[in-house]
């Protein structure tokens, strides 16, 4: 099997398992307990927080551990917007891009339904990117928060986060970015990017599912979503997942892939697919994209049928976001990019980690050519 769905999840790295194993076995203490087991857990948690902060170039106190990217996005969007509104009721608008992950999109809609916010959506261009001019056009004095993802999970396009965050800062508006897909591939230096909040998730990096983190700049107020014992400096109550925090920190420390090498393999794969499949269309920006993502539309086919045929040939990939699995609707991301619905429904995404080889991608490109040809020959829609 050739696994080309790393944007959905990655296998757990051995080094990560070994680092977290003690906190799943003998060192099982609650970090809030005042005895030796608890103190050992608290020390491990503090070490994980420091290591995570180092990877993001921020202070340990600015890191909140979560159950994953979805919770981190929810805490950022809802928490910051509600805290800002509590300080000034006139701040009742949030800005998101048209290509956000559902965790951001649905958080914004929750604010709209239950807290009287207006959601302003920034359009994207045909490559799936937000321009500074497009963002500037929707900013208002009442804007409480801007949230634009760092890199898109479906087409791989990378946003000009530094410019967008700088524009928001000029207007005195906090800026959050969902960096779940970017982590491990793009710089996560929060100071360089100029963001006020950033979400990451461990299982995209070789850690187990169920752990993530949210960076929030000091002095940025956040209304907690979970109430209870006041863990995580009051931002996220609940007994901390020590093993998960250690896993995330370890995975971040190991995430130093050869970006240029993987990007070169990706580009060769794209060229092979476009040359071998008549009518194939690359989606997303041709250059400003993740090194690990190549996504296409194959007009005249059914994306799901191509996926099934590819799996029969030993290639595992996806039709887009794993969070939208089972939906027959065309991808909102592709529609926002101006791709017609009937073409968007033919989309297939290939995503890989740093272990992918040229031979695997060459074999996958041949499988794509054969799979699309079979689907077109059989007339499967």
Short mmCIF file of C-alpha atoms in Angstrom, two decimals:
data_model
loop_
_atom_site.label_atom_id
_atom_site.label_comp_id
_atom_site.label_asym_id
_atom_site.label_seq_id
_atom_site.Cartn_x
_atom_site.Cartn_y
_atom_site.Cartn_z
CA UNK A 1 0.00 0.00 0.00
CA UNK A 2 1.18 3.49 -0.85
CA UNK A 3 -0.26 5.85 1.76
CA UNK A 4 -0.88 9.31 0.30
CA UNK A 5 -3.36 10.70 2.83
CA UNK A 6 -0.99 12.24 5.37
CA UNK A 7 -3.05 15.46 5.47
CA UNK A 8 -5.73 13.38 7.19
CA UNK A 9 -3.35 11.76 9.67
CA UNK A 10 0.15 10.36 10.01
CA UNK A 11 1.50 7.20 11.65
CA UNK A 12 2.84 7.63 15.17
CA UNK A 13 6.61 7.89 15.20
CA UNK A 14 8.55 5.41 17.29
CA UNK A 15 10.45 8.19 19.07
CA UNK A 16 7.13 9.75 20.06
CA UNK A 17 5.79 6.47 21.44
CA UNK A 18 8.95 5.95 23.46
CA UNK A 19 8.80 9.49 24.88
CA UNK A 20 5.17 9.22 25.98
CA UNK A 21 5.25 5.59 27.17
CA UNK A 22 6.41 6.32 30.76
CA UNK A 23 3.41 8.64 31.29
CA UNK A 24 1.02 5.91 30.14
CA UNK A 25 2.53 3.38 32.54
CA UNK A 26 4.58 3.93 35.69
CA UNK A 27 4.52 7.74 35.69
CA UNK A 28 0.73 7.96 35.55
CA UNK A 29 0.22 10.74 38.10
CA UNK A 30 -2.15 13.69 37.92
CA UNK A 31 -0.02 16.85 37.54
CA UNK A 32 -2.25 18.63 40.08
CA UNK A 33 -1.55 16.05 42.79
CA UNK A 34 0.85 17.03 45.57
CA UNK A 35 2.87 13.85 45.83
CA UNK A 36 5.82 12.36 43.98
CA UNK A 37 3.78 10.86 41.12
CA UNK A 38 1.93 14.12 40.62
CA UNK A 39 5.10 16.17 40.79
CA UNK A 40 6.74 13.91 38.20
CA UNK A 41 3.77 14.43 35.87
CA UNK A 42 3.84 18.19 36.48
CA UNK A 43 7.54 18.28 35.62
CA UNK A 44 6.92 16.38 32.38
CA UNK A 45 4.04 18.71 31.49
CA UNK A 46 6.18 21.78 32.12
CA UNK A 47 8.95 20.33 29.98
CA UNK A 48 6.53 19.64 27.13
CA UNK A 49 5.18 23.17 27.37
CA UNK A 50 8.68 24.64 27.24
CA UNK A 51 9.62 22.50 24.23
CA UNK A 52 6.41 23.40 22.40
CA UNK A 53 6.98 27.09 23.12
CA UNK A 54 10.51 26.80 21.80
CA UNK A 55 9.20 25.36 18.52
CA UNK A 56 6.75 28.29 18.19
CA UNK A 57 9.20 30.94 19.48
CA UNK A 58 6.96 32.05 22.30
CA UNK A 59 6.76 31.91 26.10
CA UNK A 60 5.64 28.66 27.78
CA UNK A 61 2.81 30.57 29.49
CA UNK A 62 1.42 31.35 26.02
CA UNK A 63 0.81 27.65 25.25
CA UNK A 64 -2.47 25.92 26.10
CA UNK A 65 -2.64 22.17 25.50
CA UNK A 66 -5.87 20.94 23.90
CA UNK A 67 -7.39 17.72 22.59
CA UNK A 68 -6.44 18.65 19.02
CA UNK A 69 -6.76 21.23 16.28
CA UNK A 70 -10.55 21.42 16.42
CA UNK A 71 -10.60 22.33 20.09
CA UNK A 72 -7.75 24.79 19.59
CA UNK A 73 -9.65 26.49 16.76
CA UNK A 74 -12.84 26.63 18.83
CA UNK A 75 -11.03 28.10 21.82
CA UNK A 76 -9.32 30.72 19.67
CA UNK A 77 -12.33 31.85 17.63
CA UNK A 78 -15.00 31.68 20.33
CA UNK A 79 -12.74 32.49 23.25
CA UNK A 80 -11.07 35.59 21.83
CA UNK A 81 -14.23 36.96 20.18
CA UNK A 82 -16.32 36.52 23.34
CA UNK A 83 -13.64 38.06 25.54
CA UNK A 84 -13.40 41.04 23.22
CA UNK A 85 -17.16 41.45 23.14
CA UNK A 86 -17.33 41.29 26.94
CA UNK A 87 -14.91 44.22 27.07
CA UNK A 88 -16.71 46.18 24.36
CA UNK A 89 -20.21 45.09 23.21
CA UNK A 90 -19.71 46.99 19.95
CA UNK A 91 -17.14 44.39 18.88
CA UNK A 92 -19.59 41.99 17.30
CA UNK A 93 -18.04 40.89 13.99
CA UNK A 94 -15.60 38.12 13.12
CA UNK A 95 -13.72 37.72 9.85
CA UNK A 96 -12.86 34.34 8.35
CA UNK A 97 -11.72 33.29 4.92
CA UNK A 98 -13.90 31.39 2.45
CA UNK A 99 -11.61 28.33 2.67
CA UNK A 100 -11.43 27.74 6.43
CA UNK A 101 -11.53 24.35 8.08
CA UNK A 102 -15.00 23.51 9.49
CA UNK A 103 -13.63 23.96 13.03
CA UNK A 104 -13.17 27.67 12.33
CA UNK A 105 -16.21 28.08 10.08
CA UNK A 106 -18.60 26.43 12.54
CA UNK A 107 -17.14 28.30 15.51
CA UNK A 108 -17.85 31.57 13.73
CA UNK A 109 -21.39 30.44 12.87
CA UNK A 110 -21.95 29.51 16.52
CA UNK A 111 -21.07 33.09 17.49
CA UNK A 112 -23.50 34.31 14.86
CA UNK A 113 -26.37 32.10 16.04
CA UNK A 114 -26.04 32.46 19.80
CA UNK A 115 -24.09 35.66 20.50
CA UNK A 116 -25.26 38.14 17.89
CA UNK A 117 -22.05 38.28 15.87
CA UNK A 118 -21.89 39.00 12.16
CA UNK A 119 -19.55 36.76 10.17
CA UNK A 120 -17.68 38.53 7.38
CA UNK A 121 -16.18 36.09 4.87
CA UNK A 122 -13.12 37.12 2.87
CA UNK A 123 -13.18 35.75 -0.69
CA UNK A 124 -10.21 33.95 -2.19
CA UNK A 125 -8.76 34.07 -5.67
CA UNK A 126 -8.64 31.18 -8.11
CA UNK A 127 -5.61 29.76 -6.29
CA UNK A 128 -7.41 29.74 -2.94
CA UNK A 129 -5.46 32.66 -1.49
CA UNK A 130 -6.62 35.72 0.47
CA UNK A 131 -5.03 38.96 -0.69
CA UNK A 132 -4.32 41.81 1.74
CA UNK A 133 -6.62 43.98 -0.35
CA UNK A 134 -9.49 41.51 0.05
CA UNK A 135 -8.98 41.38 3.81
CA UNK A 136 -8.77 45.16 4.11
CA UNK A 137 -12.13 45.46 2.33
CA UNK A 138 -14.00 43.56 5.07
CA UNK A 139 -12.35 44.95 8.21
CA UNK A 140 -14.62 47.14 10.33
CA UNK A 141 -14.23 49.06 13.59
CA UNK A 142 -16.55 46.40 15.07
CA UNK A 143 -14.31 43.46 14.04
CA UNK A 144 -13.36 41.42 17.11
CA UNK A 145 -11.16 38.81 15.44
CA UNK A 146 -9.68 37.73 12.12
CA UNK A 147 -9.01 34.02 11.47
CA UNK A 148 -7.27 32.87 8.28
CA UNK A 149 -5.67 29.43 7.97
CA UNK A 150 -1.94 29.20 7.27
CA UNK A 151 -2.15 26.42 4.65
CA UNK A 152 -5.25 24.82 3.20
CA UNK A 153 -5.93 21.19 4.04
CA UNK A 154 -7.58 20.39 0.69
CA UNK A 155 -5.51 22.11 -1.99
CA UNK A 156 -2.36 23.00 -0.07
CA UNK A 157 -2.30 26.73 -0.90
CA UNK A 158 -0.29 28.79 1.58
CA UNK A 159 -1.64 32.14 2.71
CA UNK A 160 0.47 35.32 3.09
CA UNK A 161 -0.04 35.15 6.85
CA UNK A 162 2.61 37.69 7.76
CA UNK A 163 1.03 40.39 5.59
CA UNK A 164 -2.51 39.52 6.66
CA UNK A 165 -1.62 39.49 10.37
CA UNK A 166 0.22 42.80 9.97
CA UNK A 167 -2.85 44.36 8.39
CA UNK A 168 -5.06 43.17 11.25
CA UNK A 169 -2.59 44.52 13.78
CA UNK A 170 -2.65 47.94 12.09
CA UNK A 171 -6.38 47.96 12.86
CA UNK A 172 -5.90 46.72 16.42
CA UNK A 173 -7.62 43.38 15.68
CA UNK A 174 -6.31 40.04 17.03
CA UNK A 175 -5.33 37.58 14.30
CA UNK A 176 -5.64 33.78 14.61
CA UNK A 177 -4.31 31.22 12.17
CA UNK A 178 -5.11 27.53 11.92
CA UNK A 179 -1.63 26.06 11.35
CA UNK A 180 -2.64 22.41 11.64
CA UNK A 181 -1.52 21.54 8.10
CA UNK A 182 1.43 23.93 8.11
CA UNK A 183 3.07 22.43 11.19
CA UNK A 184 6.13 20.42 10.23
CA UNK A 185 6.40 22.05 6.81
CA UNK A 186 6.31 25.82 7.25
CA UNK A 187 7.90 28.15 9.84
CA UNK A 188 5.87 28.33 13.05
CA UNK A 189 7.74 31.32 14.48
CA UNK A 190 4.86 33.29 16.00
CA UNK A 191 6.91 36.45 16.32
CA UNK A 192 8.01 36.36 12.69
CA UNK A 193 4.46 35.66 11.51
CA UNK A 194 3.02 38.33 13.80
CA UNK A 195 -0.02 36.27 14.80
CA UNK A 196 -1.88 36.59 18.10
CA UNK A 197 -3.09 32.98 18.17
CA UNK A 198 -2.12 29.76 16.39
CA UNK A 199 -3.60 26.24 16.44
CA UNK A 200 -1.64 23.03 15.88
CA UNK A 201 -2.48 19.31 16.11
CA UNK A 202 -0.23 16.40 17.00
CA UNK A 203 -1.55 13.66 14.72
CA UNK A 204 -0.46 15.54 11.60
CA UNK A 205 3.13 15.38 12.91
CA UNK A 206 3.60 11.79 14.01
CA UNK A 207 1.95 12.02 17.44
CA UNK A 208 -1.24 10.11 18.37
CA UNK A 209 -4.67 11.55 17.73
CA UNK A 210 -6.22 13.54 20.57
CA UNK A 211 -3.60 16.17 21.36
CA UNK A 212 -2.90 19.68 20.16
CA UNK A 213 -2.07 23.16 21.34
CA UNK A 214 -3.14 26.76 21.04
CA UNK A 215 -0.67 29.63 21.21
CA UNK A 216 -2.19 32.87 22.48
CA UNK A 217 -0.08 36.01 22.74
CA UNK A 218 0.31 37.43 26.22
CA UNK A 219 -2.32 40.01 27.19
CA UNK A 220 -4.77 38.59 24.61
CA UNK A 221 -7.87 37.77 26.62
CA UNK A 222 -9.61 34.42 26.04
CA UNK A 223 -12.95 33.32 27.45
CA UNK A 224 -12.59 29.63 28.39
CA UNK A 225 -14.94 27.08 26.84
CA UNK A 226 -14.34 24.43 29.51
CA UNK A 227 -14.89 25.32 33.14
CA UNK A 228 -13.80 23.44 36.21
CA UNK A 229 -10.49 23.16 38.00
CA UNK A 230 -8.79 26.05 36.23
CA UNK A 231 -5.98 24.08 34.59
CA UNK A 232 -3.95 25.62 31.77
CA UNK A 233 -3.96 29.00 33.53
CA UNK A 234 -7.75 28.98 33.55
CA UNK A 235 -8.05 28.73 29.77
CA UNK A 236 -8.84 25.01 29.56
CA UNK A 237 -10.05 23.16 32.63
CA UNK A 238 -9.64 19.40 32.91
CA UNK A 239 -6.91 17.03 34.00
CA UNK A 240 -4.08 17.49 31.54
CA UNK A 241 -3.13 14.81 29.03
CA UNK A 242 0.52 14.58 30.08
CA UNK A 243 1.42 11.79 27.67
CA UNK A 244 -0.27 13.69 24.83
CA UNK A 245 1.59 16.89 25.64
CA UNK A 246 4.90 15.02 25.70
CA UNK A 247 3.99 13.38 22.38
CA UNK A 248 3.18 16.71 20.74
CA UNK A 249 6.36 18.36 21.98
CA UNK A 250 8.46 15.40 20.83
CA UNK A 251 6.85 15.35 17.40
CA UNK A 252 7.44 19.08 16.97
CA UNK A 253 11.09 18.61 17.87
CA UNK A 254 11.45 15.88 15.23
CA UNK A 255 9.62 17.78 12.50
CA UNK A 256 12.56 18.87 10.41
CA UNK A 257 11.80 17.34 7.02
CA UNK A 258 13.72 18.13 3.86
CA UNK A 259 11.11 20.53 2.54
CA UNK A 260 12.95 21.21 -0.69
CA UNK A 261 13.41 17.49 -1.37
CA UNK A 262 9.75 16.67 -0.74
CA UNK A 263 8.63 19.68 -2.80
CA UNK A 264 10.76 18.46 -5.71
CA UNK A 265 9.15 15.01 -5.48
CA UNK A 266 5.72 16.66 -5.35
CA UNK A 267 6.47 18.71 -8.47
CA UNK A 268 7.63 15.62 -10.37
CA UNK A 269 4.43 13.83 -9.33
CA UNK A 270 2.30 16.77 -10.49
CA UNK A 271 4.06 16.82 -13.86
CA UNK A 272 3.55 13.06 -14.33
CA UNK A 273 -0.16 13.25 -13.49
CA UNK A 274 -0.82 16.27 -15.72
CA UNK A 275 1.11 14.68 -18.58
CA UNK A 276 -0.49 11.26 -18.17
CA UNK A 277 -4.13 12.22 -17.60
CA UNK A 278 -5.70 14.32 -20.38
CA UNK A 279 -7.83 17.12 -18.94
CA UNK A 280 -6.47 16.81 -15.40
CA UNK A 281 -6.50 20.13 -13.53
CA UNK A 282 -4.17 21.03 -10.67
CA UNK A 283 -6.00 22.86 -7.87
CA UNK A 284 -4.41 25.38 -5.54
CA UNK A 285 -1.43 27.64 -6.10
CA UNK A 286 1.18 26.08 -8.42
CA UNK A 287 4.13 27.30 -6.30
CA UNK A 288 2.93 28.72 -2.99
CA UNK A 289 1.65 25.41 -1.68
CA UNK A 290 2.62 22.87 0.94
CA UNK A 291 5.50 20.61 -0.14
CA UNK A 292 3.33 17.65 0.80
CA UNK A 293 0.08 18.22 -1.10
CA UNK A 294 -0.91 17.74 -4.74
CA UNK A 295 -4.60 17.99 -5.58
CA UNK A 296 -6.40 17.57 -8.88
CA UNK A 297 -9.77 17.57 -10.54
CA UNK A 298 -10.44 14.95 -13.20
CA UNK A 299 -13.40 16.30 -15.22
CA UNK A 300 -15.78 13.65 -16.53
CA UNK A 301 -15.14 11.28 -13.64
CA UNK A 302 -16.40 10.84 -10.09
CA UNK A 303 -13.79 11.59 -7.46
CA UNK A 304 -15.10 8.79 -5.25
CA UNK A 305 -14.91 6.30 -8.12
CA UNK A 306 -11.32 7.29 -8.84
CA UNK A 307 -10.51 6.85 -5.13
CA UNK A 308 -11.97 3.35 -5.09
CA UNK A 309 -10.05 2.37 -8.20
CA UNK A 310 -6.82 3.82 -6.77
CA UNK A 311 -7.25 1.84 -3.56
CA UNK A 312 -7.80 -1.30 -5.61
CA UNK A 313 -4.41 -0.56 -7.17
CA UNK A 314 -2.80 -0.05 -3.76
CA UNK A 315 -2.83 3.75 -3.50
CA UNK A 316 -4.65 5.32 -0.55
CA UNK A 317 -5.61 9.00 -0.85
CA UNK A 318 -8.74 11.13 -0.36
CA UNK A 319 -11.22 13.40 -2.08
CA UNK A 320 -10.49 16.33 0.27
CA UNK A 321 -10.98 17.07 3.96
CA UNK A 322 -11.36 13.97 6.15
CA UNK A 323 -13.74 16.04 8.27
CA UNK A 324 -16.21 16.10 5.36
CA UNK A 325 -16.04 12.37 4.67
CA UNK A 326 -19.35 10.91 3.52
CA UNK A 327 -20.66 14.17 2.09
CA UNK A 328 -21.90 14.15 -1.50
CA UNK A 329 -21.72 17.94 -1.77
CA UNK A 330 -18.95 19.64 -3.70
CA UNK A 331 -16.13 21.02 -1.59
CA UNK A 332 -16.85 24.58 -0.37
CA UNK A 333 -13.12 25.28 -0.74
CA UNK A 334 -13.13 24.43 -4.44
CA UNK A 335 -16.39 26.30 -5.01
CA UNK A 336 -14.92 29.38 -3.30
CA UNK A 337 -12.02 29.17 -5.77
CA UNK A 338 -14.47 29.43 -8.64
CA UNK A 339 -14.36 25.78 -9.70
CA UNK A 340 -17.76 24.62 -11.06
CA UNK A 341 -19.63 22.16 -8.86
CA UNK A 342 -19.58 19.35 -11.41
CA UNK A 343 -15.79 19.66 -11.68
CA UNK A 344 -15.26 20.07 -7.93
CA UNK A 345 -16.94 16.71 -7.38
CA UNK A 346 -14.12 15.03 -9.32
CA UNK A 347 -11.43 16.20 -6.89
CA UNK A 348 -8.74 13.90 -5.51
CA UNK A 349 -6.06 14.93 -2.99
CA UNK A 350 -2.66 13.28 -2.59
CA UNK A 351 -0.71 14.15 0.56
CA UNK A 352 2.42 12.58 1.94
CA UNK A 353 4.94 12.78 4.76
CA UNK A 354 8.70 13.16 4.56
CA UNK A 355 9.23 9.42 4.17
CA UNK A 356 7.67 9.32 0.70
CA UNK A 357 9.98 8.14 -2.08
CA UNK A 358 10.30 9.03 -5.75
CA UNK A 359 9.52 5.41 -6.65
CA UNK A 360 6.28 5.48 -4.66
CA UNK A 361 5.11 8.69 -6.30
CA UNK A 362 6.07 7.41 -9.76
CA UNK A 363 4.03 4.27 -9.13
CA UNK A 364 1.16 6.37 -7.78
CA UNK A 365 1.18 8.60 -10.88
CA UNK A 366 0.89 5.50 -13.07
CA UNK A 367 -1.99 4.27 -10.90
CA UNK A 368 -3.75 7.63 -11.29
CA UNK A 369 -3.45 7.39 -15.06
CA UNK A 370 -4.87 3.87 -15.03
CA UNK A 371 -7.62 4.65 -12.50
CA UNK A 372 -8.92 7.71 -14.32
CA UNK A 373 -8.76 5.84 -17.61
CA UNK A 374 -10.76 2.95 -16.17
CA UNK A 375 -13.42 5.23 -14.71
CA UNK A 376 -13.79 7.14 -17.97
CA UNK A 377 -13.93 3.92 -20.00
CA UNK A 378 -16.65 2.48 -17.78
CA UNK A 379 -18.50 5.78 -17.69
CA UNK A 380 -18.76 5.78 -13.89
CA UNK A 381 -20.04 9.09 -12.52
#
